[in-house]
Tab-separated table of N, CA and C and ligand atoms in Angstrom:
chain	number	residue	atom	x	y	z
U	1438	MET	N	118.104	81.226	90.577
U	1438	MET	CA	117.119	80.702	91.604
U	1438	MET	C	115.886	81.581	91.339
U	1439	ILE	N	114.759	80.434	91.579
U	1439	ILE	CA	113.526	81.590	91.632
U	1439	ILE	C	112.542	81.491	92.800
U	1440	ARG	N	112.134	82.615	92.727
U	1440	ARG	CA	111.709	83.116	94.779
U	1440	ARG	C	110.617	83.791	94.776
U	1441	ASN	N	109.887	83.279	94.887
U	1441	ASN	CA	107.967	84.173	95.419
U	1441	ASN	C	108.406	85.218	96.129
U	1442	CYS	N	108.534	86.444	95.112
U	1442	CYS	CA	108.771	87.452	96.294
U	1442	CYS	C	107.490	88.262	97.273
U	1443	MET	N	106.833	87.519	96.917
U	1443	MET	CA	105.156	88.185	97.524
U	1443	MET	C	105.257	87.829	98.935
U	1444	GLU	N	105.651	86.258	98.882
U	1444	GLU	CA	106.229	85.444	100.138
U	1444	GLU	C	106.909	86.319	101.227
U	1445	ASP	N	108.115	86.903	100.852
U	1445	ASP	CA	108.787	87.704	101.120
U	1445	ASP	C	108.152	88.807	101.716
U	1446	ILE	N	107.664	89.586	100.679
U	1446	ILE	CA	106.316	90.936	101.568
U	1446	ILE	C	105.897	90.333	102.401
U	1447	VAL	N	104.972	89.394	102.652
U	1447	VAL	CA	104.598	88.870	103.432
U	1447	VAL	C	104.941	88.628	104.616
U	1448	ASN	N	106.025	87.930	104.835
U	1448	ASN	CA	106.745	87.904	105.810
U	1448	ASN	C	107.460	89.370	106.550
U	1449	ASN	N	107.567	90.291	105.824
U	1449	ASN	CA	107.922	91.929	106.292
U	1449	ASN	C	106.789	92.402	107.088
U	1450	VAL	N	105.288	91.809	105.962
U	1450	VAL	CA	104.333	92.740	106.849
U	1450	VAL	C	103.451	92.227	107.857
U	1451	ILE	N	103.651	90.814	107.915
U	1451	ILE	CA	103.289	90.416	108.904
U	1451	ILE	C	103.244	90.602	110.164
U	1452	THR	N	104.361	90.948	110.509
U	1452	THR	CA	104.916	91.491	111.960
U	1452	THR	C	104.340	92.838	111.892
U	1453	ILE	N	103.859	93.477	111.309
U	1453	ILE	CA	103.008	94.913	111.578
U	1453	ILE	C	101.970	94.825	111.475
U	1454	VAL	N	101.265	93.870	110.731
U	1454	VAL	CA	99.960	93.772	110.888
U	1454	VAL	C	99.498	92.858	112.172
U	1455	LEU	N	100.785	92.359	112.896
U	1455	LEU	CA	100.031	91.102	113.960
U	1455	LEU	C	100.416	92.315	115.404
U	1456	ASN	N	100.729	93.368	115.156
U	1456	ASN	CA	101.194	94.451	116.230
U	1456	ASN	C	100.012	94.841	116.948
U	1457	ASP	N	98.990	94.718	115.981
U	1457	ASP	CA	97.911	95.625	116.147
U	1457	ASP	C	96.701	94.674	116.716
U	1458	TYR	N	97.113	93.303	116.576
U	1458	TYR	CA	96.314	92.001	117.195
U	1458	TYR	C	96.690	91.731	118.394
U	1459	LYS	N	96.619	92.591	119.546
U	1459	LYS	CA	96.990	92.014	120.717
U	1459	LYS	C	96.587	90.458	120.991
U	1460	GLU	N	95.383	90.009	120.716
U	1460	GLU	CA	94.518	89.236	121.288
U	1460	GLU	C	95.315	87.731	120.865
U	1461	MET	N	95.665	88.215	119.299
U	1461	MET	CA	96.120	86.933	118.455
U	1461	MET	C	97.174	86.235	118.996
U	1462	CYS	N	96.753	84.940	118.866
U	1462	CYS	CA	98.273	83.961	118.915
U	1462	CYS	C	98.984	83.848	118.144
U	1463	LYS	N	100.251	84.151	118.953
U	1463	LYS	CA	101.276	84.263	117.935
U	1463	LYS	C	102.210	82.868	117.258
U	1464	CYS	N	101.622	82.022	118.101
U	1464	CYS	CA	102.470	80.605	118.119
U	1464	CYS	C	102.786	80.019	116.524
U	1465	GLU	N	103.419	79.674	115.925
U	1465	GLU	CA	104.238	78.971	114.655
U	1465	GLU	C	102.905	78.528	113.758
U	1466	LYS	N	101.921	77.705	114.314
U	1466	LYS	CA	100.678	77.358	114.141
U	1466	LYS	C	99.892	78.461	113.212
U	1467	CYS	N	100.000	79.271	114.110
U	1467	CYS	CA	98.784	80.482	113.567
U	1467	CYS	C	99.561	81.550	112.461
U	1468	ILE	N	100.683	81.439	112.842
U	1468	ILE	CA	101.466	82.306	111.805
U	1468	ILE	C	101.489	81.758	110.077
U	1469	GLN	N	101.646	80.536	110.480
U	1469	GLN	CA	101.699	79.778	108.945
U	1469	GLN	C	100.353	79.488	108.577
U	1470	ASP	N	99.038	79.713	109.452
U	1470	ASP	CA	97.704	79.866	108.835
U	1470	ASP	C	97.703	80.939	108.429
U	1471	ILE	N	97.753	82.265	108.747
U	1471	ILE	CA	97.450	83.685	108.167
U	1471	ILE	C	98.546	83.974	107.103
U	1472	LYS	N	99.795	83.325	107.137
U	1472	LYS	CA	100.684	83.442	105.534
U	1472	LYS	C	99.991	82.433	104.968
U	1473	ALA	N	99.408	81.367	105.105
U	1473	ALA	CA	98.942	80.467	103.639
U	1473	ALA	C	97.686	81.261	103.151
U	1474	ILE	N	96.892	81.837	104.282
U	1474	ILE	CA	95.793	82.205	103.401
U	1474	ILE	C	95.707	83.031	102.586
U	1475	ALA	N	96.603	84.531	103.612
U	1475	ALA	CA	96.899	85.289	102.404
U	1475	ALA	C	97.641	85.240	101.307
U	1476	LEU	N	98.915	84.437	101.168
U	1476	LEU	CA	99.078	84.071	100.172
U	1476	LEU	C	98.354	83.282	98.870
U	1477	ASN	N	97.463	82.659	99.539
U	1477	ASN	CA	96.715	82.054	98.505
U	1477	ASN	C	95.376	83.014	97.528
U	1478	ASN	N	95.456	83.936	98.681
U	1478	ASN	CA	94.626	85.417	97.907
U	1478	ASN	C	95.605	86.854	97.152
U	1479	LEU	N	96.782	86.455	97.295
U	1479	LEU	CA	97.701	87.530	96.686
U	1479	LEU	C	98.326	86.949	95.127
U	1480	LYS	N	98.660	87.490	94.331
U	1480	LYS	CA	98.880	86.725	93.667
U	1480	LYS	C	100.814	87.137	93.637
U	1481	PRO	N	101.006	85.334	93.206
U	1481	PRO	CA	102.626	85.366	93.441
U	1481	PRO	C	103.407	85.912	92.585
U	1482	LEU	N	104.177	86.478	92.963
U	1482	LEU	CA	105.720	87.110	92.123
U	1482	LEU	C	106.758	86.501	92.178
U	1483	TYR	N	106.651	85.979	91.121
U	1483	TYR	CA	107.806	85.058	91.193
U	1483	TYR	C	108.697	85.833	90.298
U	1484	ALA	N	110.149	85.673	90.986
U	1484	ALA	CA	111.545	86.676	90.172
U	1484	ALA	C	112.859	85.464	90.292
U	1485	VAL	N	113.211	85.604	89.191
U	1485	VAL	CA	114.810	84.918	89.139
U	1485	VAL	C	115.440	86.381	89.509
U	1486	THR	N	116.304	85.874	90.279
U	1486	THR	CA	117.093	87.025	91.048
U	1486	THR	C	118.306	86.099	91.689
U	1487	SER	N	119.417	86.783	91.760
U	1487	SER	CA	120.353	86.122	92.524
U	1487	SER	C	120.316	87.432	94.100
U	1488	GLU	N	120.778	86.377	95.401
U	1488	GLU	CA	120.104	86.689	96.656
U	1488	GLU	C	120.675	88.552	96.320
U	1489	GLY	N	121.265	88.702	96.369
U	1489	GLY	CA	121.248	90.448	96.566
U	1489	GLY	C	120.480	91.032	95.421
U	1490	MET	N	119.982	90.461	94.484
U	1490	MET	CA	118.964	91.712	93.835
U	1490	MET	C	118.062	91.631	94.578
U	1491	VAL	N	117.724	90.676	95.104
U	1491	VAL	CA	115.897	89.841	95.905
U	1491	VAL	C	115.799	90.895	96.958
U	1492	TYR	N	116.945	91.528	97.276
U	1492	TYR	CA	117.025	92.425	98.390
U	1492	TYR	C	116.647	94.030	98.380
U	1493	SER	N	117.564	93.889	97.030
U	1493	SER	CA	117.579	95.778	96.743
U	1493	SER	C	115.944	95.782	95.653
U	1494	LYS	N	115.672	94.997	95.169
U	1494	LYS	CA	114.140	95.030	94.698
U	1494	LYS	C	112.889	94.909	95.463
U	1495	MET	N	113.300	94.473	96.580
U	1495	MET	CA	112.186	94.301	97.758
U	1495	MET	C	111.362	95.473	98.226
U	1496	LYS	N	112.173	96.713	98.458
U	1496	LYS	CA	112.055	97.959	98.799
U	1496	LYS	C	110.253	98.257	98.176
U	1497	GLU	N	111.022	98.345	97.085
U	1497	GLU	CA	110.262	98.713	95.481
U	1497	GLU	C	108.990	98.358	95.809
U	1498	LEU	N	109.242	96.395	95.507
U	1498	LEU	CA	108.293	95.656	95.373
U	1498	LEU	C	106.921	95.975	96.724
U	1499	GLU	N	107.877	96.110	98.011
U	1499	GLU	CA	106.764	96.013	98.714
U	1499	GLU	C	105.723	97.148	98.874
U	1500	ASN	N	106.854	98.500	98.471
U	1500	ASN	CA	105.927	100.182	98.466
U	1500	ASN	C	104.588	99.849	97.747
U	1501	GLN	N	105.016	98.548	96.455
U	1501	GLN	CA	103.985	98.575	95.101
U	1501	GLN	C	102.973	97.848	95.680
U	1502	PHE	N	102.977	96.518	96.379
U	1502	PHE	CA	102.020	95.816	96.898
U	1502	PHE	C	101.502	95.729	98.178
U	1503	ARG	N	102.236	96.645	99.365
U	1503	ARG	CA	101.949	97.024	100.557
U	1503	ARG	C	100.406	97.079	101.028
U	1504	ILE	N	99.856	97.674	100.642
U	1504	ILE	CA	98.095	98.082	101.056
U	1504	ILE	C	97.611	96.580	100.577
U	1505	ASP	N	97.852	95.666	99.402
U	1505	ASP	CA	97.052	94.895	98.917
U	1505	ASP	C	97.299	93.678	100.165
U	1506	VAL	N	98.297	93.401	100.634
U	1506	VAL	CA	99.203	92.551	101.555
U	1506	VAL	C	98.825	92.774	102.880
U	1507	ILE	N	98.687	94.188	103.190
U	1507	ILE	CA	98.263	94.572	104.267
U	1507	ILE	C	96.355	93.737	104.637
U	1508	ASN	N	95.673	94.316	103.734
U	1508	ASN	CA	94.513	93.812	103.356
U	1508	ASN	C	94.570	92.357	103.830
U	1509	GLN	N	94.985	91.689	102.607
U	1509	GLN	CA	94.767	90.277	103.046
U	1509	GLN	C	95.420	89.562	104.021
U	1510	LEU	N	96.382	90.419	104.948
U	1510	LEU	CA	96.528	89.561	106.033
U	1510	LEU	C	95.977	90.240	107.631
U	1511	VAL	N	95.108	91.165	106.985
U	1511	VAL	CA	94.491	91.886	108.181
U	1511	VAL	C	93.075	90.801	107.959
U	1512	SER	N	92.775	90.669	106.869
U	1512	SER	CA	91.456	89.747	106.881
U	1512	SER	C	91.637	88.294	107.291
U	1513	ALA	N	93.231	87.735	107.107
U	1513	ALA	CA	93.817	86.170	107.123
U	1513	ALA	C	93.856	85.947	108.833
U	1514	THR	N	94.392	87.176	109.608
U	1514	THR	CA	94.297	87.467	110.834
U	1514	THR	C	93.134	87.126	111.020
U	1515	GLU	N	92.082	87.907	110.894
U	1515	GLU	CA	90.658	88.112	111.606
U	1515	GLU	C	89.857	86.467	111.537
U	1516	MET	N	90.315	85.762	110.262
U	1516	MET	CA	89.628	84.330	109.891
U	1516	MET	C	90.751	83.048	111.257
U	1517	VAL	N	91.427	83.291	111.210
U	1517	VAL	CA	92.105	82.519	111.956
U	1517	VAL	C	91.872	82.896	113.405
U	1518	LEU	N	91.474	84.264	113.878
U	1518	LEU	CA	91.060	84.936	115.156
U	1518	LEU	C	90.136	83.744	115.531
U	1519	LYS	N	88.869	83.843	114.622
U	1519	LYS	CA	87.703	83.324	115.172
U	1519	LYS	C	87.731	81.951	114.970
U	1520	ASN	N	88.389	81.509	113.915
U	1520	ASN	CA	88.783	79.883	113.723
U	1520	ASN	C	89.889	79.352	114.103
U	1521	PRO	N	90.259	79.221	115.738
U	1521	PRO	CA	92.036	79.094	115.592
U	1521	PRO	C	91.789	77.322	115.626
U	1522	LYS	N	92.827	76.690	115.161
U	1522	LYS	CA	93.001	75.496	115.237
U	1522	LYS	C	93.541	74.673	116.075
U	1523	HIS	N	93.592	75.267	117.259
U	1523	HIS	CA	94.260	74.657	118.300
U	1523	HIS	C	93.492	75.562	119.740
I	2671	ZN	ZN1	98.684	79.434	117.827
């Protein structure tokens, strides 16, 4: 199974970032937009793993890439906040 681990890290970190943006719309559309923008600016991190392995490796990877992911999510959130699609 091939998995983009960066996507999982983004999914974990986005909740923390959005907590700081009380004024940000939290609908599915806006959240998808933020994730797409952030993921386009982050290197994909593909891993061939079984489901169990992904989760044990995830914490390690999350710590390693956390700052980058937070930075990208913050700028993506600000972009969507200024130009909401609805
Ligand atoms: Zn929205």
